[in-house]
Short mmCIF file of N, CA and C in Angstrom, two decimals:
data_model
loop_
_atom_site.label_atom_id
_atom_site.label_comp_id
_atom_site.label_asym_id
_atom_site.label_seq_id
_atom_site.Cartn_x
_atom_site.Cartn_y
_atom_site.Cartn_z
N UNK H 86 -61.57 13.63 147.92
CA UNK H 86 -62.13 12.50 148.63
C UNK H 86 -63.48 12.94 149.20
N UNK H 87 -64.70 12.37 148.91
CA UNK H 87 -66.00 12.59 148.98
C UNK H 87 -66.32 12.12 150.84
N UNK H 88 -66.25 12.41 151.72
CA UNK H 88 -66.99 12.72 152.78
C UNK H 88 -68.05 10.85 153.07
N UNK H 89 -68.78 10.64 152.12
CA UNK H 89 -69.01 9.20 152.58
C UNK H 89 -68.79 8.44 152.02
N UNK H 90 -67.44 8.39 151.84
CA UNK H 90 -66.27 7.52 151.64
C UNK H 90 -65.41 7.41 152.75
N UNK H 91 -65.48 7.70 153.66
CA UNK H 91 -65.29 7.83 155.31
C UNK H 91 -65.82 7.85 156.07
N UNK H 92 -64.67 6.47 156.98
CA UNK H 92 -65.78 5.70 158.43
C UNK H 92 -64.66 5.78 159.51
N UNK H 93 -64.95 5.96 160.72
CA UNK H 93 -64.22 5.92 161.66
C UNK H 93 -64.33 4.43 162.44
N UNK H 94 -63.17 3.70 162.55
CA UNK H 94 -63.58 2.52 163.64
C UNK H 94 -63.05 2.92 164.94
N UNK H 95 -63.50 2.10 166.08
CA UNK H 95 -63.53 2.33 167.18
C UNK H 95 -62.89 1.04 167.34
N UNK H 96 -60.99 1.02 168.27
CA UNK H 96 -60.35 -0.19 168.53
C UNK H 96 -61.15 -0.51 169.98
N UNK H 97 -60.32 -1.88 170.25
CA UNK H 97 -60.37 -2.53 171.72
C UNK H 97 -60.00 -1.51 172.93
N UNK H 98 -59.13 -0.87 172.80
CA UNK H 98 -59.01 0.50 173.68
C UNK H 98 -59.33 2.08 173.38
N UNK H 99 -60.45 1.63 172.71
CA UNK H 99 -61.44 3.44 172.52
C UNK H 99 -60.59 3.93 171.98
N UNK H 100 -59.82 3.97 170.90
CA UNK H 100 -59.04 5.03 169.83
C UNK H 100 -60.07 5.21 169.21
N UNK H 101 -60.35 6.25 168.03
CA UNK H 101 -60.46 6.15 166.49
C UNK H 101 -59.39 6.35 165.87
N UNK H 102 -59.94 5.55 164.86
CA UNK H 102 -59.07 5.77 163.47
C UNK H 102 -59.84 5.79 162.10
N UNK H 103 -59.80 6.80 161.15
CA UNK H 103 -60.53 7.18 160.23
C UNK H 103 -59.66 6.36 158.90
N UNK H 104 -60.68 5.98 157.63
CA UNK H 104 -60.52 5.07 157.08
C UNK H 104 -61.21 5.57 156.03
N UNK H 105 -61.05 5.41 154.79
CA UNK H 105 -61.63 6.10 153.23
C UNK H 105 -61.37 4.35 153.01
N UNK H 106 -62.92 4.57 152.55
CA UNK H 106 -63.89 3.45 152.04
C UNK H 106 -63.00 2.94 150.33
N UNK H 107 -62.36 2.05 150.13
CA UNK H 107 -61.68 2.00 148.82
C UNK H 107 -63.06 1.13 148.16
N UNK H 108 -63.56 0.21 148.81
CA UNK H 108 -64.50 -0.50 147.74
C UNK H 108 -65.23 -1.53 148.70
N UNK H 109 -66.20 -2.15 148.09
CA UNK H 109 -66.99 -2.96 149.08
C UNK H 109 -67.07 -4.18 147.91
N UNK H 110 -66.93 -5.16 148.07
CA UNK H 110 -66.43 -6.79 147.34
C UNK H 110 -67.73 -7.37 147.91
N UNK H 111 -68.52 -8.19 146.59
CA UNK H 111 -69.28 -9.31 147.35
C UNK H 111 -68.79 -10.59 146.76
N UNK H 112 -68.25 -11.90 147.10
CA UNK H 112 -67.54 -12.66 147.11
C UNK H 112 -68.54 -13.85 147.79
N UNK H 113 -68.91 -14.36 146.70
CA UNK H 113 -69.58 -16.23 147.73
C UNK H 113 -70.55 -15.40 148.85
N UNK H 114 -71.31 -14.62 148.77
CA UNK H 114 -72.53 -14.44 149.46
C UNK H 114 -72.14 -13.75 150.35
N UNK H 115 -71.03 -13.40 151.05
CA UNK H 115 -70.57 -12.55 151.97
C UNK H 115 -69.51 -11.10 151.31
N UNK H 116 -69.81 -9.73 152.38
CA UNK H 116 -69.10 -8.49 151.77
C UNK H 116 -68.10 -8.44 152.20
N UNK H 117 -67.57 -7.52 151.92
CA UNK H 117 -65.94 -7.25 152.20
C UNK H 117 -65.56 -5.44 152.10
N UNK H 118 -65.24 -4.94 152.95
CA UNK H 118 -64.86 -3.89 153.12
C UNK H 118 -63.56 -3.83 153.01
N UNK H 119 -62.84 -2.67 151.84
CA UNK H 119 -61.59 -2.74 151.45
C UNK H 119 -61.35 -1.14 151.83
N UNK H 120 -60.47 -0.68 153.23
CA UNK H 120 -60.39 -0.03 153.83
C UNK H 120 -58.63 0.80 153.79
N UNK H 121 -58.49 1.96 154.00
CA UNK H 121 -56.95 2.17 153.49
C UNK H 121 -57.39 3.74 155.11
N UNK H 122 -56.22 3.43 156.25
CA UNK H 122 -56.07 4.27 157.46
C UNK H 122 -55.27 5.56 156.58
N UNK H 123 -56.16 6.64 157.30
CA UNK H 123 -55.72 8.01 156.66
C UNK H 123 -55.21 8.48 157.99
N UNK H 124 -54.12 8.11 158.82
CA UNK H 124 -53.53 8.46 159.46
C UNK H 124 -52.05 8.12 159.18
N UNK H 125 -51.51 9.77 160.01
CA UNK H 125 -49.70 9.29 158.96
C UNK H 125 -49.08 8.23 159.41
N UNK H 126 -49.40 7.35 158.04
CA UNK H 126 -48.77 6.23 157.64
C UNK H 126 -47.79 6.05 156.86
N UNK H 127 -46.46 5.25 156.71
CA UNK H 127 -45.83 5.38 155.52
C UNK H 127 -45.55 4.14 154.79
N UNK H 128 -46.50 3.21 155.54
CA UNK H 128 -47.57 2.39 155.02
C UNK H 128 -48.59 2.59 154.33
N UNK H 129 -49.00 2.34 153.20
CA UNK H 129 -50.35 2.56 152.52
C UNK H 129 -50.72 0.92 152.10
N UNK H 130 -50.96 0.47 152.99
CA UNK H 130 -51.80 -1.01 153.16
C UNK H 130 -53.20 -0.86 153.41
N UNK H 131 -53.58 -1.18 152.69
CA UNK H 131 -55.44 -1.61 152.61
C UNK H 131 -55.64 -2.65 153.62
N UNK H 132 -56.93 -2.03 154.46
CA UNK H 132 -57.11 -3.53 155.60
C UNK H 132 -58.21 -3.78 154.85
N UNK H 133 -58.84 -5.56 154.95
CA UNK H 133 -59.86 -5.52 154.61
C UNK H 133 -60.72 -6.58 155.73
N UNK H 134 -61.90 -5.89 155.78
CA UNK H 134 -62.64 -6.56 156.71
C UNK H 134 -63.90 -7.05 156.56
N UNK H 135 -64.36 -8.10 157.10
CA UNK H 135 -65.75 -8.61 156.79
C UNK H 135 -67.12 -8.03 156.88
N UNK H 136 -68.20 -7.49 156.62
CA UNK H 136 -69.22 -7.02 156.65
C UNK H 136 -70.32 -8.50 157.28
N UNK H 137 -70.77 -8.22 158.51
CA UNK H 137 -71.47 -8.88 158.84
C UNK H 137 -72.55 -7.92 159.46
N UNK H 138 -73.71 -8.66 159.63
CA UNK H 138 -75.63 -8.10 159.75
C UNK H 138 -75.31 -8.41 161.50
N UNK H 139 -75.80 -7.61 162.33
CA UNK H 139 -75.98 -8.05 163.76
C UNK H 139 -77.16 -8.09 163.92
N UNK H 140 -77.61 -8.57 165.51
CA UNK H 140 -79.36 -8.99 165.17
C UNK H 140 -80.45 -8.12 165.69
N UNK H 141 -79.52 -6.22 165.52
CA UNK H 141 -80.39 -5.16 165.59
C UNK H 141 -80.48 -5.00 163.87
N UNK H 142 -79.87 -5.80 162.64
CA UNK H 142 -79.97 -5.39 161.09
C UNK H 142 -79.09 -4.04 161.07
N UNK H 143 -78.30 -3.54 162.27
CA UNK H 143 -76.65 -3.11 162.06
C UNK H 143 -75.47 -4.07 160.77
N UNK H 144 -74.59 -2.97 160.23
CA UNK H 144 -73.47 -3.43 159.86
C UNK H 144 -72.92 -3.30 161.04
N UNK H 145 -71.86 -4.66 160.95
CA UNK H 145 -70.96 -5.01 161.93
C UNK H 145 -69.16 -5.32 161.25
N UNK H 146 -68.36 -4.63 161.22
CA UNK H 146 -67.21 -5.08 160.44
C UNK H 146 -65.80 -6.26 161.52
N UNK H 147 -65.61 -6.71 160.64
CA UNK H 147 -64.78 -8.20 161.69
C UNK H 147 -63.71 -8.29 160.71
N UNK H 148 -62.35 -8.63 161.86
CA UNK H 148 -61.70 -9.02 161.23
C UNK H 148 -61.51 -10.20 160.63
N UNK H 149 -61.03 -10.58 159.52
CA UNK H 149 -60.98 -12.09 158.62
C UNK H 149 -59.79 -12.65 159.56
N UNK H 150 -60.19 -13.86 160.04
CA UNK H 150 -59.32 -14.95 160.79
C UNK H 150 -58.58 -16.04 160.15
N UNK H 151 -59.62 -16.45 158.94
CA UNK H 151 -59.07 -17.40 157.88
C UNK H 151 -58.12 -16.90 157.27
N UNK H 152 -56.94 -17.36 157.20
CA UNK H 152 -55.90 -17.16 155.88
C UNK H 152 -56.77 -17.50 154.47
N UNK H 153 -57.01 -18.71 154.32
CA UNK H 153 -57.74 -18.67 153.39
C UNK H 153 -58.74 -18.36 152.54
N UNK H 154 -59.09 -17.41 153.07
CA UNK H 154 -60.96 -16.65 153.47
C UNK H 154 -59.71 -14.98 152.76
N UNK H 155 -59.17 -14.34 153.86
CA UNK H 155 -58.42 -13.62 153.50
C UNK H 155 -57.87 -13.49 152.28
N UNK H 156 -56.84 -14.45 151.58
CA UNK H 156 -56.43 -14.28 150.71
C UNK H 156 -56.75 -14.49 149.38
N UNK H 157 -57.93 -15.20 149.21
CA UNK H 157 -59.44 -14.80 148.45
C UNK H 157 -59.81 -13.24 147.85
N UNK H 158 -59.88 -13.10 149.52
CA UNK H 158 -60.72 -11.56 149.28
C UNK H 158 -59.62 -10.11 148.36
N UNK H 159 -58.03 -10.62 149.03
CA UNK H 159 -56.55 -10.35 148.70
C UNK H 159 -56.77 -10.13 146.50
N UNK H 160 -57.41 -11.24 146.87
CA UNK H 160 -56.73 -11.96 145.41
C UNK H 160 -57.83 -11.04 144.27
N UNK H 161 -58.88 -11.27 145.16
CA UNK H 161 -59.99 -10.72 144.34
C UNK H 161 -60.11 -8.75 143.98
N UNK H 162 -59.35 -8.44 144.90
CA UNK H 162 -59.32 -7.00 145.19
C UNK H 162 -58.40 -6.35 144.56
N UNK H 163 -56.74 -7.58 144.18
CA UNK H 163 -56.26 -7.35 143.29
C UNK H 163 -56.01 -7.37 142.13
N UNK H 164 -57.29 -8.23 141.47
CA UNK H 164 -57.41 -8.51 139.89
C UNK H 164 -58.33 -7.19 139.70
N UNK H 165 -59.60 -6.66 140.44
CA UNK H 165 -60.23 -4.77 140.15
C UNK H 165 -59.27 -4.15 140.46
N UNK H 166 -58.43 -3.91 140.67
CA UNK H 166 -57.33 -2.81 141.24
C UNK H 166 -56.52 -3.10 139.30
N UNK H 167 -56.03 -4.12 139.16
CA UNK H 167 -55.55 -4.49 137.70
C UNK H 167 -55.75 -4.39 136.33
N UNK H 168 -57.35 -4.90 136.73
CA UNK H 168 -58.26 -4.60 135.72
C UNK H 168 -58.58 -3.05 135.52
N UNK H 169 -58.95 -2.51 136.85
CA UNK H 169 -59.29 -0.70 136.69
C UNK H 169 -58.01 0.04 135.80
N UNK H 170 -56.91 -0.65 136.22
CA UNK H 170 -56.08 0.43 135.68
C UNK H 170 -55.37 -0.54 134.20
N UNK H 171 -56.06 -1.04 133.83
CA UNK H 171 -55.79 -1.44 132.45
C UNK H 171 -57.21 -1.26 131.97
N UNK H 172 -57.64 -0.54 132.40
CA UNK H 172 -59.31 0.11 131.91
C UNK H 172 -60.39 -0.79 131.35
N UNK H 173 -59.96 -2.24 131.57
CA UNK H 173 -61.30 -3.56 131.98
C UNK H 173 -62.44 -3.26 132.63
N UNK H 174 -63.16 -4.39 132.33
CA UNK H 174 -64.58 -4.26 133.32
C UNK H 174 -63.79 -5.99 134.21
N UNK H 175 -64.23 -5.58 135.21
CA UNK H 175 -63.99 -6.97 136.04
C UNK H 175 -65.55 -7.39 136.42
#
């Protein structure tokens, strides 16, 4: 695992938690960060979160609120995940 392929977020109560970068989705004009916690988990669930610009031209990552917005991004992340390993181009 390559070094910047890893980001640390910072929660609502000052934790970190470190995160290997699985892929970045652009979808209808907006990104998507497809994120998997490298802390012992025995869960291996991918979070994925929105990539938004703040108005220093910072990345800003947010969580998706829409179900529908979400399961888009879900849907889309799992047809490259499908496609990669049936050795497609998506």
């Amino acid at each position: 695992m390559e070094e910047e392929n890893l980001i640390v977020l910072t929660d609502e109560e000052g934790n970190e938690h470190e995160f290997e970068v699985l892929d970045i989705l652009e979808i209808d004009n907006s990104e998507y960060a497809i994120l998997l916690p490298l802390e012992d988990n025995d869960e291996e669930e991918a979070i994925i979160l929105r990539i938004d610009i703040d108005e220093n031209g910072e990345e800003i990552l947010y969580e998706i609120e829409d179900d529908d917005e979400w399961e888009m991004v879900a849907e889309t992340w799992q047809k490259v995940v499908t496609a990669g390993k049936n050795g497609e181009a998506f």
